[in-house]
Short mmCIF file of C-alpha atoms in Angstrom, two decimals:
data_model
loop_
_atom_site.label_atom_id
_atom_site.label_comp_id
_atom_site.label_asym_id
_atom_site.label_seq_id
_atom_site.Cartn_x
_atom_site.Cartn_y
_atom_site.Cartn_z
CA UNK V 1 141.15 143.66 151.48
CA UNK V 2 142.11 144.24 147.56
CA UNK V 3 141.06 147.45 146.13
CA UNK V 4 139.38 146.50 142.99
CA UNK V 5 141.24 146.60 139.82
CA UNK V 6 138.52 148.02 136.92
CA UNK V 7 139.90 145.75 134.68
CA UNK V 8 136.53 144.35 133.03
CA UNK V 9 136.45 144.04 129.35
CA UNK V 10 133.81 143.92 126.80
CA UNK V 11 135.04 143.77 122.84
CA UNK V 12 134.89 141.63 119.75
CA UNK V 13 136.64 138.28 120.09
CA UNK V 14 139.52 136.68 117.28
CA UNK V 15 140.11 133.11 117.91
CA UNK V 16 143.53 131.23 117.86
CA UNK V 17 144.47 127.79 118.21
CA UNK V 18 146.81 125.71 119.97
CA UNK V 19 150.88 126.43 120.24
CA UNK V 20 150.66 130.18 118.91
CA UNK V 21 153.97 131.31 119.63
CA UNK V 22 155.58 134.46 120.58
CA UNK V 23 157.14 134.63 116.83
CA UNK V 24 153.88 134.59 115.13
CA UNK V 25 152.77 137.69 117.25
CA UNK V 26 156.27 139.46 116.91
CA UNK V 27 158.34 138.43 113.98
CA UNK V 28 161.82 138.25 114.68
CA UNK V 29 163.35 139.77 111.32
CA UNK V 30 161.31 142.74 112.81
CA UNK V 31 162.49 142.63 116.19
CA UNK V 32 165.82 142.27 115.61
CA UNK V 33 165.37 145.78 114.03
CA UNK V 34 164.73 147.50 116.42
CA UNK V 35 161.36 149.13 115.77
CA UNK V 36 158.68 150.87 117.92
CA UNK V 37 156.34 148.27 119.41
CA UNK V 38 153.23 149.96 116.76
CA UNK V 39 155.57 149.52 113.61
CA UNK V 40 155.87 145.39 114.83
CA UNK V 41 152.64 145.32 115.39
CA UNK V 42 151.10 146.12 111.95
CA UNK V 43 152.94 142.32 111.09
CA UNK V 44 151.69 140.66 114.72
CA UNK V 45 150.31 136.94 113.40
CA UNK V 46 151.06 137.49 109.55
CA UNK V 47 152.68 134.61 108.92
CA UNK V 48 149.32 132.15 110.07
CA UNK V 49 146.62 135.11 109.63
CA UNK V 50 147.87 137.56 106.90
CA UNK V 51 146.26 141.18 107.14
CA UNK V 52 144.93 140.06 110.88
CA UNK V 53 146.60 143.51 112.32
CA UNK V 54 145.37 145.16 110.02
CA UNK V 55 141.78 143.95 111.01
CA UNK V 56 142.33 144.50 115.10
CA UNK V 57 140.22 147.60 116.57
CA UNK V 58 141.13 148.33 119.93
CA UNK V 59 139.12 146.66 122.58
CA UNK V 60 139.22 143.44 120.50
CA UNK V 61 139.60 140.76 122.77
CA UNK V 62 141.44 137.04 122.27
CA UNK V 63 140.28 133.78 123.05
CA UNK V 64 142.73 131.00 122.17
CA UNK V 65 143.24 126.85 123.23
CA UNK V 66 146.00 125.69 124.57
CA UNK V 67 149.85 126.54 125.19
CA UNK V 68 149.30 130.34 124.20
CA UNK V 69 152.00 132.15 124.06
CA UNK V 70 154.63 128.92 123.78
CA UNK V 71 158.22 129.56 121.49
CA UNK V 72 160.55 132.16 122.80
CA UNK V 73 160.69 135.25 125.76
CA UNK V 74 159.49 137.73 123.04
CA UNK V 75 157.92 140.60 124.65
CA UNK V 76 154.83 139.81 122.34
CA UNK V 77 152.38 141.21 124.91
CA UNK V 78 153.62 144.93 124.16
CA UNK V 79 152.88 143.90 120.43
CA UNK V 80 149.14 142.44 121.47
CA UNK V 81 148.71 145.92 123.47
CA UNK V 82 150.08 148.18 120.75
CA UNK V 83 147.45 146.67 118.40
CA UNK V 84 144.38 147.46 121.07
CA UNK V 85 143.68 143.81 122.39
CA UNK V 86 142.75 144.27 125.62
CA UNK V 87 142.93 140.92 126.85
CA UNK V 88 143.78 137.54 125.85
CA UNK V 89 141.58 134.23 127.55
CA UNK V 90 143.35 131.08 127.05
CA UNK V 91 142.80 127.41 128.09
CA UNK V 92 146.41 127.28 129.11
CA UNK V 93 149.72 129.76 128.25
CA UNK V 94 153.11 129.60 128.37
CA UNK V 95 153.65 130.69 132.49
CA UNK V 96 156.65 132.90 130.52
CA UNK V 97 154.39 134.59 128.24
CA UNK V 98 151.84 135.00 131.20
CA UNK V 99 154.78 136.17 133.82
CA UNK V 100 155.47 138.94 130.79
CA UNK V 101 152.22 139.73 129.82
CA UNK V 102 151.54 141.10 133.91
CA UNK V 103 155.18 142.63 133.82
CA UNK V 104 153.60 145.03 131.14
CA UNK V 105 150.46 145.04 132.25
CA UNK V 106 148.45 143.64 130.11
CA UNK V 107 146.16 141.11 131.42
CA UNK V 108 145.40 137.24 130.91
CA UNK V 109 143.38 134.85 132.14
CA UNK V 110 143.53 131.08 132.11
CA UNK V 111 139.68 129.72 131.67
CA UNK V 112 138.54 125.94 130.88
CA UNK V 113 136.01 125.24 128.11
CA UNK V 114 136.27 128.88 127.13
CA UNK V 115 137.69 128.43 123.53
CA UNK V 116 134.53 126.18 122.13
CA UNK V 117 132.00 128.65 123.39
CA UNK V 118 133.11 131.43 121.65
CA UNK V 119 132.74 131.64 117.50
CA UNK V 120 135.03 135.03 115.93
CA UNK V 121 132.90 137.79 116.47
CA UNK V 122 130.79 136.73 119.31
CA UNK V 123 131.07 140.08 121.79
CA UNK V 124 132.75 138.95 125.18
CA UNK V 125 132.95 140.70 128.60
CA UNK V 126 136.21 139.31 130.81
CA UNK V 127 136.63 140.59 134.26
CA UNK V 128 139.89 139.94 134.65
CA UNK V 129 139.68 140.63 138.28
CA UNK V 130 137.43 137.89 138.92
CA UNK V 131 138.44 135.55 136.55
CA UNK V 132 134.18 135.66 135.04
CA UNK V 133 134.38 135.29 131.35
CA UNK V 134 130.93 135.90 129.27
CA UNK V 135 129.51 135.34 125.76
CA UNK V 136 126.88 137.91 125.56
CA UNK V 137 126.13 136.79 122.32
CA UNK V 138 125.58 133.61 122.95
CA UNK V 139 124.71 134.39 126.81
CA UNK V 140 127.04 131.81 128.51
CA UNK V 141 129.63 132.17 131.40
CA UNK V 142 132.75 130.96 132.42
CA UNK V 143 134.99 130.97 135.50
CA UNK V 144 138.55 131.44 134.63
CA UNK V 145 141.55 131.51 137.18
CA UNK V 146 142.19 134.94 138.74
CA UNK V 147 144.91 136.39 140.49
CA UNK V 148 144.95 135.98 143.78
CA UNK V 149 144.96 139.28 145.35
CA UNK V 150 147.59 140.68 147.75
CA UNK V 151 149.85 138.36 145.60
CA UNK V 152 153.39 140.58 143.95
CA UNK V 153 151.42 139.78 140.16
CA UNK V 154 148.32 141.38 141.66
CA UNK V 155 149.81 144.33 142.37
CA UNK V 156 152.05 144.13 139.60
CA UNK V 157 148.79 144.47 136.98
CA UNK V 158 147.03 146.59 139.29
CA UNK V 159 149.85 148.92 139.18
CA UNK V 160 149.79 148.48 135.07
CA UNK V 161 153.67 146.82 135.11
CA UNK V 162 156.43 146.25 136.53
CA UNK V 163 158.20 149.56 136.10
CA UNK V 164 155.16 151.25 137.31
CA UNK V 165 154.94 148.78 140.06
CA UNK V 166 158.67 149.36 141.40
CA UNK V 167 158.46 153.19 140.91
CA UNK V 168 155.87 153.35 143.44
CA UNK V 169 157.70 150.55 145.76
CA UNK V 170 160.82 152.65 145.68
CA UNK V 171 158.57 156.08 146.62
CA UNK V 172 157.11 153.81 149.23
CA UNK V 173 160.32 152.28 150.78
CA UNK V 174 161.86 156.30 151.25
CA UNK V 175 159.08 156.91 152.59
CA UNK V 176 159.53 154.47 155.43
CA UNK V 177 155.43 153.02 154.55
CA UNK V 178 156.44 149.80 151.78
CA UNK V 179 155.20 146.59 153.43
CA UNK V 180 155.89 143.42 150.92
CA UNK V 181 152.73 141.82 150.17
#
C-alpha cells in the first residue's frame, strides 16, 4: 500500500483561462538570461495580468480551464513554485507541462467542472493525493484525477522531483533493496 503523501492544500485561489502558456508564466527575454527562478518570477503572467506576481502570497492556489500549461517546454512550474503557488487545478494541461510540473515536484491535478465553481478569492482545499478538490467558501466538492499510486510519477512527487527521486533510487540500487515500481 502507498504511504500517504501530505500533500493537501488550503489557500486563496487566482483564476486563469484557457491556452495559458508556459511564456506567459516565464517570459522568454527573461529566461534566456539566465536568472534565478525568484528574479523570473516577479514577471510570471505580466504580459495578460500585469502586477499579478506581485499580488501572489504563498499558499495561493490556481484554478484554470482548459489546455493549461500549452506553448513551449519552459520549466514554468519552478516559476509557479518560486512565487508560493502551491498547486495548480486545471480542467485539462498540457501532459508536458504536467510531466514537468511532477519532475519538480510541484503538484497538479486535472478536475472537471472545477473552474466555474470557483470565483478569485474563494479559499480552496486540494488534496492532491486524492484528487478531492473543495470550495469552502462556497462549500462544494470536486473529484479530480489523482495519481495512481505505486506509479514512477507517484513516487516521483512523493519524493518532491526527479532529482530527489533518483538520488534515493541510486542509494537504493547500491544498496542491493531498489525494486521498480
Amino acid at each position: 500500500m502507498a504511504e500517504k503523501l501530505g500533500l493537501r492544500f488550503q489557500g486563496r485561489v487566482w483564476k486563469f483561462g484557457d491556452n495559458i502558456s508556459t511564456d506567459l508564466m516565464m517570459p522568454g527575454h527573461l529566461y534566456s538570461r539566465m536568472l534565478p527562478w525568484e528574479e523570473i518570477a516577479k514577471h510570471s503572467m505580466a504580459a495578460n495580468r500585469p502586477g499579478w506576481a506581485e499580488q501572489v502570497r504563498r499558499g495561493d492556489i490556481i484554478i484554470a480551464r482548459r489546455n493549461f500549461g500549452c506553448g513551449s517546454s519552459r520549466p514554468a512550474p519552478r516559476i509557479l513554485k518560486a512565487l508560493g503557488i502551491t498547486v495548480v487545478v486545471a480542467e485539462s494541461m498540457s501532459r508536458l507541462f504536467f510531466r514537468n510540473a511532477v519532475n519538480v515536484g510541484f503538484p497538479v491535478l486535472i478536475c472537471a467542472g472545477a473552474y466555474d465553481a470557483f470565483e478569485e478569492g474563494d479559499v480552496a482545499e486540494v488534496d492532491a493525493e486524492t484528487g478531492q478538490v473543495r470550495n469552502l467558501t462556497r462549500g462544494t466538492a470536486f473529484q479530480g484525477e489523482a495519481l495512481a499510486p505505486d506509479t514512477p510519477p507517484y513516487e516521483i512527487l512523493k519524493a518532491g522531483g526527479l532529482d530527489t527521486y533518483l538520488k534515493d533510487v541510486i542509494a537504493r540500487m547500491k544498496k542491493g533493496t531498489w525494486r521498480p515500481a
